[in-house]
Amino acid sequence: MSEPAVVLRRLAVALVPACAAILLTFAAPPVALDGFLARVAYWVAEAGDTLGSTVLSVLLVVALVRRPGPEPVQRGRGAVALGIAATLFLGGGAAVNEHGIKPWFGVARPSIVEMERAGVLQMGAAEFYALGGKDERTDYLEKRLAAEGAAGLHLDASVRDHWAHMTGFSFPSGHAFASLLLATFFLATALWLLPPERARPFYLLLPWAVAVCWSRVILRVHSPVDVSFGALQGIVVGVLAFLLV
């Protein structure tokens, strides 16, 4: 078992290229949203959504508690501790973002702004966000995107559906927050509990998290600022969760 200070140094080294890759979204050119890359981005984004993050968290907890050595009682306690930490920080952070930070800043999603400019929205972004809750806004967008006027947006069917359901505010990105939190927390925990050779596969969490961030920009449901700040949030909260455990 490595010392936490050693773990944090190794984690910082691994996070530097990941953060640099996320910052490159500022230089990313627009991508056609009716092509193959947009469909790939959609599925990557789905992998970082609530269901995908939950399934991944369970698999990672299982991988950590099944390491050689601990007694069954220790495995059970470890699984509970990891599960509580991941749920508490992931769920709590998402709630703070969704009901606190996002409404306070009130930044419209790039997709909403684009539909406003294209005339699909038939109202201003501020007026759209005043329609009601997410369900009401989604119902409205589904009708508008099904209309003939939306044809000029050139959206793949999966992207069109995604746009219709992404009706919350934009800043910061919840997907970026969740993916970087999970990557940071579970990589740090693996570096702490596992020998180096068994911890190596956990480094793959960082490319996955970076891909989730990029997918949000490619799909135009978040800006590079949104994903960069969300990623920073996730890293900070992931480190705090690791220190708690």
PDB file of C-alpha atoms in Angstrom:
ATOM      1  CA  MET A   1       0.000   0.000   0.000  1.00  0.00           C
ATOM      2  CA  SER A   2       1.527   3.310  -1.103  1.00  0.00           C
ATOM      3  CA  GLU A   3       1.613   6.451   1.018  1.00  0.00           C
ATOM      4  CA  PRO A   4      -1.128   8.969   0.063  1.00  0.00           C
ATOM      5  CA  ALA A   5       1.479  11.662  -0.655  1.00  0.00           C
ATOM      6  CA  VAL A   6       3.223   9.341  -3.133  1.00  0.00           C
ATOM      7  CA  VAL A   7      -0.127   8.511  -4.724  1.00  0.00           C
ATOM      8  CA  LEU A   8      -0.980  12.187  -5.203  1.00  0.00           C
ATOM      9  CA  ARG A   9       2.369  12.865  -6.877  1.00  0.00           C
ATOM     10  CA  ARG A  10       1.839   9.987  -9.312  1.00  0.00           C
ATOM     11  CA  LEU A  11      -1.723  11.119  -9.913  1.00  0.00           C
ATOM     12  CA  ALA A  12      -0.606  14.678 -10.671  1.00  0.00           C
ATOM     13  CA  VAL A  13       1.870  13.423 -13.276  1.00  0.00           C
ATOM     14  CA  ALA A  14      -0.888  11.412 -14.971  1.00  0.00           C
ATOM     15  CA  LEU A  15      -3.367  14.289 -14.890  1.00  0.00           C
ATOM     16  CA  VAL A  16      -1.128  16.821 -16.639  1.00  0.00           C
ATOM     17  CA  PRO A  17      -1.468  15.323 -20.167  1.00  0.00           C
ATOM     18  CA  ALA A  18      -5.168  14.653 -19.567  1.00  0.00           C
ATOM     19  CA  CYS A  19      -5.776  18.300 -18.677  1.00  0.00           C
ATOM     20  CA  ALA A  20      -3.731  19.424 -21.676  1.00  0.00           C
ATOM     21  CA  ALA A  21      -5.858  17.235 -23.943  1.00  0.00           C
ATOM     22  CA  ILE A  22      -9.048  18.772 -22.535  1.00  0.00           C
ATOM     23  CA  LEU A  23      -7.713  22.289 -23.094  1.00  0.00           C
ATOM     24  CA  LEU A  24      -7.168  21.410 -26.759  1.00  0.00           C
ATOM     25  CA  THR A  25     -10.963  21.547 -27.158  1.00  0.00           C
ATOM     26  CA  PHE A  26     -10.505  25.326 -27.416  1.00  0.00           C
ATOM     27  CA  ALA A  27      -8.769  24.741 -30.764  1.00  0.00           C
ATOM     28  CA  ALA A  28     -11.201  22.097 -32.035  1.00  0.00           C
ATOM     29  CA  PRO A  29     -12.905  22.973 -35.357  1.00  0.00           C
ATOM     30  CA  PRO A  30     -16.663  22.421 -35.720  1.00  0.00           C
ATOM     31  CA  VAL A  31     -17.641  18.870 -36.665  1.00  0.00           C
ATOM     32  CA  ALA A  32     -20.551  17.948 -38.933  1.00  0.00           C
ATOM     33  CA  LEU A  33     -23.335  16.637 -36.730  1.00  0.00           C
ATOM     34  CA  ASP A  34     -24.813  14.278 -39.315  1.00  0.00           C
ATOM     35  CA  GLY A  35     -21.724  12.126 -39.803  1.00  0.00           C
ATOM     36  CA  PHE A  36     -19.871   9.196 -38.274  1.00  0.00           C
ATOM     37  CA  LEU A  37     -17.831  11.235 -35.794  1.00  0.00           C
ATOM     38  CA  ALA A  38     -20.970  12.806 -34.348  1.00  0.00           C
ATOM     39  CA  ARG A  39     -22.494   9.360 -33.810  1.00  0.00           C
ATOM     40  CA  VAL A  40     -19.321   8.162 -32.081  1.00  0.00           C
ATOM     41  CA  ALA A  41     -19.346  11.279 -29.890  1.00  0.00           C
ATOM     42  CA  TYR A  42     -22.953  10.554 -28.958  1.00  0.00           C
ATOM     43  CA  TRP A  43     -22.128   7.055 -27.688  1.00  0.00           C
ATOM     44  CA  VAL A  44     -19.057   8.283 -25.828  1.00  0.00           C
ATOM     45  CA  ALA A  45     -21.232  10.903 -24.143  1.00  0.00           C
ATOM     46  CA  GLU A  46     -23.746   8.207 -23.215  1.00  0.00           C
ATOM     47  CA  ALA A  47     -20.925   6.231 -21.560  1.00  0.00           C
ATOM     48  CA  GLY A  48     -20.312   9.253 -19.328  1.00  0.00           C
ATOM     49  CA  ASP A  49     -23.979   9.775 -18.466  1.00  0.00           C
ATOM     50  CA  THR A  50     -25.628   8.720 -15.194  1.00  0.00           C
ATOM     51  CA  LEU A  51     -26.166   5.082 -16.184  1.00  0.00           C
ATOM     52  CA  GLY A  52     -22.734   4.673 -17.733  1.00  0.00           C
ATOM     53  CA  SER A  53     -20.978   6.280 -14.757  1.00  0.00           C
ATOM     54  CA  THR A  54     -22.921   4.115 -12.308  1.00  0.00           C
ATOM     55  CA  VAL A  55     -22.122   0.865 -14.100  1.00  0.00           C
ATOM     56  CA  LEU A  56     -18.460   1.853 -14.412  1.00  0.00           C
ATOM     57  CA  SER A  57     -18.282   2.744 -10.716  1.00  0.00           C
ATOM     58  CA  VAL A  58     -19.668  -0.650  -9.690  1.00  0.00           C
ATOM     59  CA  LEU A  59     -17.181  -2.478 -11.914  1.00  0.00           C
ATOM     60  CA  LEU A  60     -14.282  -0.456 -10.538  1.00  0.00           C
ATOM     61  CA  VAL A  61     -15.316  -1.071  -6.929  1.00  0.00           C
ATOM     62  CA  VAL A  62     -15.482  -4.798  -7.640  1.00  0.00           C
ATOM     63  CA  ALA A  63     -12.046  -4.720  -9.284  1.00  0.00           C
ATOM     64  CA  LEU A  64     -10.523  -2.974  -6.260  1.00  0.00           C
ATOM     65  CA  VAL A  65     -12.075  -5.106  -3.511  1.00  0.00           C
ATOM     66  CA  ARG A  66     -11.214  -8.373  -5.290  1.00  0.00           C
ATOM     67  CA  ARG A  67      -7.483  -7.679  -5.005  1.00  0.00           C
ATOM     68  CA  PRO A  68      -5.451 -10.493  -3.360  1.00  0.00           C
ATOM     69  CA  GLY A  69      -4.972 -10.279   0.383  1.00  0.00           C
ATOM     70  CA  PRO A  70      -7.972  -8.868   2.236  1.00  0.00           C
ATOM     71  CA  GLU A  71     -10.284 -11.084   4.261  1.00  0.00           C
ATOM     72  CA  PRO A  72     -13.973 -11.256   3.249  1.00  0.00           C
ATOM     73  CA  VAL A  73     -14.950  -8.825   6.025  1.00  0.00           C
ATOM     74  CA  GLN A  74     -12.316  -6.336   4.842  1.00  0.00           C
ATOM     75  CA  ARG A  75     -13.543  -6.703   1.264  1.00  0.00           C
ATOM     76  CA  GLY A  76     -17.064  -5.909   2.362  1.00  0.00           C
ATOM     77  CA  ARG A  77     -15.992  -2.863   4.336  1.00  0.00           C
ATOM     78  CA  GLY A  78     -13.868  -1.685   1.454  1.00  0.00           C
ATOM     79  CA  ALA A  79     -16.726  -2.048  -1.009  1.00  0.00           C
ATOM     80  CA  VAL A  80     -19.039  -0.091   1.277  1.00  0.00           C
ATOM     81  CA  ALA A  81     -16.481   2.686   1.828  1.00  0.00           C
ATOM     82  CA  LEU A  82     -15.727   3.049  -1.877  1.00  0.00           C
ATOM     83  CA  GLY A  83     -19.388   2.889  -2.833  1.00  0.00           C
ATOM     84  CA  ILE A  84     -20.422   5.515  -0.273  1.00  0.00           C
ATOM     85  CA  ALA A  85     -17.597   7.857  -1.256  1.00  0.00           C
ATOM     86  CA  ALA A  86     -18.331   7.580  -4.985  1.00  0.00           C
ATOM     87  CA  THR A  87     -22.084   7.997  -4.476  1.00  0.00           C
ATOM     88  CA  LEU A  88     -21.774  10.845  -1.982  1.00  0.00           C
ATOM     89  CA  PHE A  89     -19.341  12.940  -3.981  1.00  0.00           C
ATOM     90  CA  LEU A  90     -20.675  12.108  -7.440  1.00  0.00           C
ATOM     91  CA  GLY A  91     -24.328  12.523  -6.525  1.00  0.00           C
ATOM     92  CA  GLY A  92     -23.742  15.469  -4.223  1.00  0.00           C
ATOM     93  CA  GLY A  93     -21.546  17.262  -6.736  1.00  0.00           C
ATOM     94  CA  ALA A  94     -24.054  16.681  -9.522  1.00  0.00           C
ATOM     95  CA  ALA A  95     -26.865  18.067  -7.344  1.00  0.00           C
ATOM     96  CA  VAL A  96     -24.856  21.177  -6.448  1.00  0.00           C
ATOM     97  CA  ASN A  97     -24.077  21.744 -10.131  1.00  0.00           C
ATOM     98  CA  GLU A  98     -27.603  21.140 -11.364  1.00  0.00           C
ATOM     99  CA  HIS A  99     -29.532  23.064  -8.721  1.00  0.00           C
ATOM    100  CA  GLY A 100     -26.960  25.614  -7.615  1.00  0.00           C
ATOM    101  CA  ILE A 101     -24.074  26.529  -9.891  1.00  0.00           C
ATOM    102  CA  LYS A 102     -25.755  26.097 -13.279  1.00  0.00           C
ATOM    103  CA  PRO A 103     -28.885  28.162 -12.517  1.00  0.00           C
ATOM    104  CA  TRP A 104     -26.756  30.816 -10.806  1.00  0.00           C
ATOM    105  CA  PHE A 105     -24.618  31.369 -13.907  1.00  0.00           C
ATOM    106  CA  GLY A 106     -27.533  30.710 -16.290  1.00  0.00           C
ATOM    107  CA  VAL A 107     -25.393  30.040 -19.367  1.00  0.00           C
ATOM    108  CA  ALA A 108     -27.363  28.760 -22.373  1.00  0.00           C
ATOM    109  CA  ARG A 109     -26.100  25.628 -24.076  1.00  0.00           C
ATOM    110  CA  PRO A 110     -24.370  26.127 -27.454  1.00  0.00           C
ATOM    111  CA  SER A 111     -27.019  23.879 -29.025  1.00  0.00           C
ATOM    112  CA  ILE A 112     -29.804  26.133 -27.724  1.00  0.00           C
ATOM    113  CA  VAL A 113     -28.020  29.228 -29.032  1.00  0.00           C
ATOM    114  CA  GLU A 114     -27.545  27.568 -32.424  1.00  0.00           C
ATOM    115  CA  MET A 115     -31.235  26.667 -32.645  1.00  0.00           C
ATOM    116  CA  GLU A 116     -32.117  30.230 -31.700  1.00  0.00           C
ATOM    117  CA  ARG A 117     -29.948  31.618 -34.507  1.00  0.00           C
ATOM    118  CA  ALA A 118     -31.356  29.118 -37.016  1.00  0.00           C
ATOM    119  CA  GLY A 119     -34.912  30.149 -36.166  1.00  0.00           C
ATOM    120  CA  VAL A 120     -35.819  26.668 -34.967  1.00  0.00           C
ATOM    121  CA  LEU A 121     -36.421  27.823 -31.405  1.00  0.00           C
ATOM    122  CA  GLN A 122     -38.838  30.563 -32.531  1.00  0.00           C
ATOM    123  CA  MET A 123     -37.951  32.486 -29.372  1.00  0.00           C
ATOM    124  CA  GLY A 124     -34.909  33.767 -27.527  1.00  0.00           C
ATOM    125  CA  ALA A 125     -32.779  31.497 -25.361  1.00  0.00           C
ATOM    126  CA  ALA A 126     -33.840  33.324 -22.178  1.00  0.00           C
ATOM    127  CA  GLU A 127     -37.511  32.893 -23.103  1.00  0.00           C
ATOM    128  CA  PHE A 128     -36.890  29.186 -23.811  1.00  0.00           C
ATOM    129  CA  TYR A 129     -35.368  28.603 -20.380  1.00  0.00           C
ATOM    130  CA  ALA A 130     -38.385  30.290 -18.815  1.00  0.00           C
ATOM    131  CA  LEU A 131     -40.785  27.737 -20.355  1.00  0.00           C
ATOM    132  CA  GLY A 132     -40.717  25.547 -17.258  1.00  0.00           C
ATOM    133  CA  GLY A 133     -38.839  22.457 -16.178  1.00  0.00           C
ATOM    134  CA  LYS A 134     -36.661  20.182 -18.294  1.00  0.00           C
ATOM    135  CA  ASP A 135     -39.593  17.987 -19.353  1.00  0.00           C
ATOM    136  CA  GLU A 136     -41.525  20.954 -20.706  1.00  0.00           C
ATOM    137  CA  ARG A 137     -38.486  22.245 -22.553  1.00  0.00           C
ATOM    138  CA  THR A 138     -37.775  18.797 -23.994  1.00  0.00           C
ATOM    139  CA  ASP A 139     -41.366  18.447 -25.250  1.00  0.00           C
ATOM    140  CA  TYR A 140     -41.087  21.810 -26.943  1.00  0.00           C
ATOM    141  CA  LEU A 141     -37.743  20.979 -28.579  1.00  0.00           C
ATOM    142  CA  GLU A 142     -38.929  17.596 -29.811  1.00  0.00           C
ATOM    143  CA  LYS A 143     -41.773  19.306 -31.652  1.00  0.00           C
ATOM    144  CA  ARG A 144     -39.568  22.050 -33.044  1.00  0.00           C
ATOM    145  CA  LEU A 145     -36.802  19.660 -34.167  1.00  0.00           C
ATOM    146  CA  ALA A 146     -39.367  17.475 -35.900  1.00  0.00           C
ATOM    147  CA  ALA A 147     -40.581  20.453 -37.920  1.00  0.00           C
ATOM    148  CA  GLU A 148     -39.329  21.132 -41.420  1.00  0.00           C
ATOM    149  CA  GLY A 149     -37.396  24.189 -40.267  1.00  0.00           C
ATOM    150  CA  ALA A 150     -34.947  21.996 -38.334  1.00  0.00           C
ATOM    151  CA  ALA A 151     -33.749  20.277 -41.511  1.00  0.00           C
ATOM    152  CA  GLY A 152     -31.186  23.001 -42.088  1.00  0.00           C
ATOM    153  CA  LEU A 153     -29.330  22.015 -38.916  1.00  0.00           C
ATOM    154  CA  HIS A 154     -28.218  18.708 -40.531  1.00  0.00           C
ATOM    155  CA  LEU A 155     -28.393  16.593 -37.380  1.00  0.00           C
ATOM    156  CA  ASP A 156     -28.037  12.854 -37.120  1.00  0.00           C
ATOM    157  CA  ALA A 157     -31.105  11.276 -35.481  1.00  0.00           C
ATOM    158  CA  SER A 158     -29.149  10.444 -32.323  1.00  0.00           C
ATOM    159  CA  VAL A 159     -27.819  14.005 -32.080  1.00  0.00           C
ATOM    160  CA  ARG A 160     -31.286  15.459 -32.667  1.00  0.00           C
ATOM    161  CA  ASP A 161     -32.658  13.379 -29.797  1.00  0.00           C
ATOM    162  CA  HIS A 162     -29.695  14.360 -27.627  1.00  0.00           C
ATOM    163  CA  TRP A 163     -30.246  18.058 -28.297  1.00  0.00           C
ATOM    164  CA  ALA A 164     -33.907  17.687 -27.389  1.00  0.00           C
ATOM    165  CA  HIS A 165     -33.009  16.240 -23.988  1.00  0.00           C
ATOM    166  CA  MET A 166     -30.091  18.559 -23.173  1.00  0.00           C
ATOM    167  CA  THR A 167     -32.250  21.451 -21.980  1.00  0.00           C
ATOM    168  CA  GLY A 168     -30.502  22.405 -18.754  1.00  0.00           C
ATOM    169  CA  PHE A 169     -28.005  25.214 -18.402  1.00  0.00           C
ATOM    170  CA  SER A 170     -24.515  24.741 -19.771  1.00  0.00           C
ATOM    171  CA  PHE A 171     -21.874  25.855 -17.251  1.00  0.00           C
ATOM    172  CA  PRO A 172     -20.207  23.754 -15.905  1.00  0.00           C
ATOM    173  CA  SER A 173     -20.376  20.408 -17.704  1.00  0.00           C
ATOM    174  CA  GLY A 174     -21.840  17.641 -15.572  1.00  0.00           C
ATOM    175  CA  HIS A 175     -20.384  14.951 -17.826  1.00  0.00           C
ATOM    176  CA  ALA A 176     -16.888  16.434 -17.487  1.00  0.00           C
ATOM    177  CA  PHE A 177     -17.316  16.670 -13.720  1.00  0.00           C
ATOM    178  CA  ALA A 178     -18.491  13.077 -13.328  1.00  0.00           C
ATOM    179  CA  SER A 179     -15.938  11.494 -15.663  1.00  0.00           C
ATOM    180  CA  LEU A 180     -12.929  13.312 -14.162  1.00  0.00           C
ATOM    181  CA  LEU A 181     -14.160  12.664 -10.637  1.00  0.00           C
ATOM    182  CA  LEU A 182     -14.423   8.932 -11.294  1.00  0.00           C
ATOM    183  CA  ALA A 183     -11.094   8.804 -13.126  1.00  0.00           C
ATOM    184  CA  THR A 184      -9.284  10.748 -10.388  1.00  0.00           C
ATOM    185  CA  PHE A 185     -10.860   8.925  -7.457  1.00  0.00           C
ATOM    186  CA  PHE A 186     -10.510   5.380  -8.737  1.00  0.00           C
ATOM    187  CA  LEU A 187      -7.039   5.860 -10.216  1.00  0.00           C
ATOM    188  CA  ALA A 188      -5.789   7.343  -6.945  1.00  0.00           C
ATOM    189  CA  THR A 189      -7.392   4.509  -4.980  1.00  0.00           C
ATOM    190  CA  ALA A 190      -5.835   1.914  -7.292  1.00  0.00           C
ATOM    191  CA  LEU A 191      -2.394   3.520  -6.937  1.00  0.00           C
ATOM    192  CA  TRP A 192      -2.889   3.412  -3.166  1.00  0.00           C
ATOM    193  CA  LEU A 193      -4.133  -0.172  -2.775  1.00  0.00           C
ATOM    194  CA  LEU A 194      -2.661  -2.113  -5.675  1.00  0.00           C
ATOM    195  CA  PRO A 195       0.860  -2.999  -6.770  1.00  0.00           C
ATOM    196  CA  PRO A 196       2.008  -0.991  -9.826  1.00  0.00           C
ATOM    197  CA  GLU A 197       1.387  -3.745 -12.367  1.00  0.00           C
ATOM    198  CA  ARG A 198      -2.219  -4.235 -11.190  1.00  0.00           C
ATOM    199  CA  ALA A 199      -2.896  -0.499 -11.055  1.00  0.00           C
ATOM    200  CA  ARG A 200      -1.836   0.164 -14.677  1.00  0.00           C
ATOM    201  CA  PRO A 201      -5.247  -0.609 -16.268  1.00  0.00           C
ATOM    202  CA  PHE A 202      -6.804   2.146 -14.143  1.00  0.00           C
ATOM    203  CA  TYR A 203      -4.808   4.742 -16.095  1.00  0.00           C
ATOM    204  CA  LEU A 204      -7.211   4.038 -18.984  1.00  0.00           C
ATOM    205  CA  LEU A 205      -9.830   5.962 -17.019  1.00  0.00           C
ATOM    206  CA  LEU A 206      -8.124   9.220 -17.974  1.00  0.00           C
ATOM    207  CA  PRO A 207      -8.385   8.774 -21.776  1.00  0.00           C
ATOM    208  CA  TRP A 208     -12.013   7.760 -21.253  1.00  0.00           C
ATOM    209  CA  ALA A 209     -12.691  10.927 -19.243  1.00  0.00           C
ATOM    210  CA  VAL A 210     -10.936  13.083 -21.853  1.00  0.00           C
ATOM    211  CA  ALA A 211     -13.029  11.467 -24.592  1.00  0.00           C
ATOM    212  CA  VAL A 212     -16.219  12.252 -22.651  1.00  0.00           C
ATOM    213  CA  CYS A 213     -15.153  15.908 -22.405  1.00  0.00           C
ATOM    214  CA  TRP A 214     -14.395  16.072 -26.116  1.00  0.00           C
ATOM    215  CA  SER A 215     -17.730  14.448 -26.976  1.00  0.00           C
ATOM    216  CA  ARG A 216     -19.613  17.262 -25.249  1.00  0.00           C
ATOM    217  CA  VAL A 217     -17.831  19.888 -27.329  1.00  0.00           C
ATOM    218  CA  ILE A 218     -18.171  17.908 -30.571  1.00  0.00           C
ATOM    219  CA  LEU A 219     -21.924  17.555 -29.994  1.00  0.00           C
ATOM    220  CA  ARG A 220     -22.139  21.303 -29.250  1.00  0.00           C
ATOM    221  CA  VAL A 221     -24.008  20.820 -25.997  1.00  0.00           C
ATOM    222  CA  HIS A 222     -21.097  22.342 -24.053  1.00  0.00           C
ATOM    223  CA  SER A 223     -18.343  24.848 -24.722  1.00  0.00           C
ATOM    224  CA  PRO A 224     -14.633  24.273 -23.988  1.00  0.00           C
ATOM    225  CA  VAL A 225     -15.045  26.558 -20.958  1.00  0.00           C
ATOM    226  CA  ASP A 226     -17.853  24.325 -19.657  1.00  0.00           C
ATOM    227  CA  VAL A 227     -15.868  21.114 -19.916  1.00  0.00           C
ATOM    228  CA  SER A 228     -12.624  22.648 -18.630  1.00  0.00           C
ATOM    229  CA  PHE A 229     -14.259  23.981 -15.485  1.00  0.00           C
ATOM    230  CA  GLY A 230     -16.269  20.775 -15.020  1.00  0.00           C
ATOM    231  CA  ALA A 231     -13.084  18.724 -15.357  1.00  0.00           C
ATOM    232  CA  LEU A 232     -11.320  20.875 -12.770  1.00  0.00           C
ATOM    233  CA  GLN A 233     -14.249  20.392 -10.417  1.00  0.00           C
ATOM    234  CA  GLY A 234     -14.099  16.640 -10.924  1.00  0.00           C
ATOM    235  CA  ILE A 235     -10.370  16.476 -10.206  1.00  0.00           C
ATOM    236  CA  VAL A 236     -10.664  18.495  -6.992  1.00  0.00           C
ATOM    237  CA  VAL A 237     -13.648  16.532  -5.706  1.00  0.00           C
ATOM    238  CA  GLY A 238     -12.031  13.230  -6.754  1.00  0.00           C
ATOM    239  CA  VAL A 239      -8.930  14.036  -4.706  1.00  0.00           C
ATOM    240  CA  LEU A 240     -11.094  14.974  -1.711  1.00  0.00           C
ATOM    241  CA  ALA A 241     -13.013  11.695  -2.014  1.00  0.00           C
ATOM    242  CA  PHE A 242      -9.745   9.740  -2.143  1.00  0.00           C
ATOM    243  CA  LEU A 243      -8.408  11.511   0.971  1.00  0.00           C
ATOM    244  CA  LEU A 244     -11.662  10.753   2.775  1.00  0.00           C
ATOM    245  CA  VAL A 245     -11.402   7.048   1.938  1.00  0.00           C
TER     246      VAL A 245
END
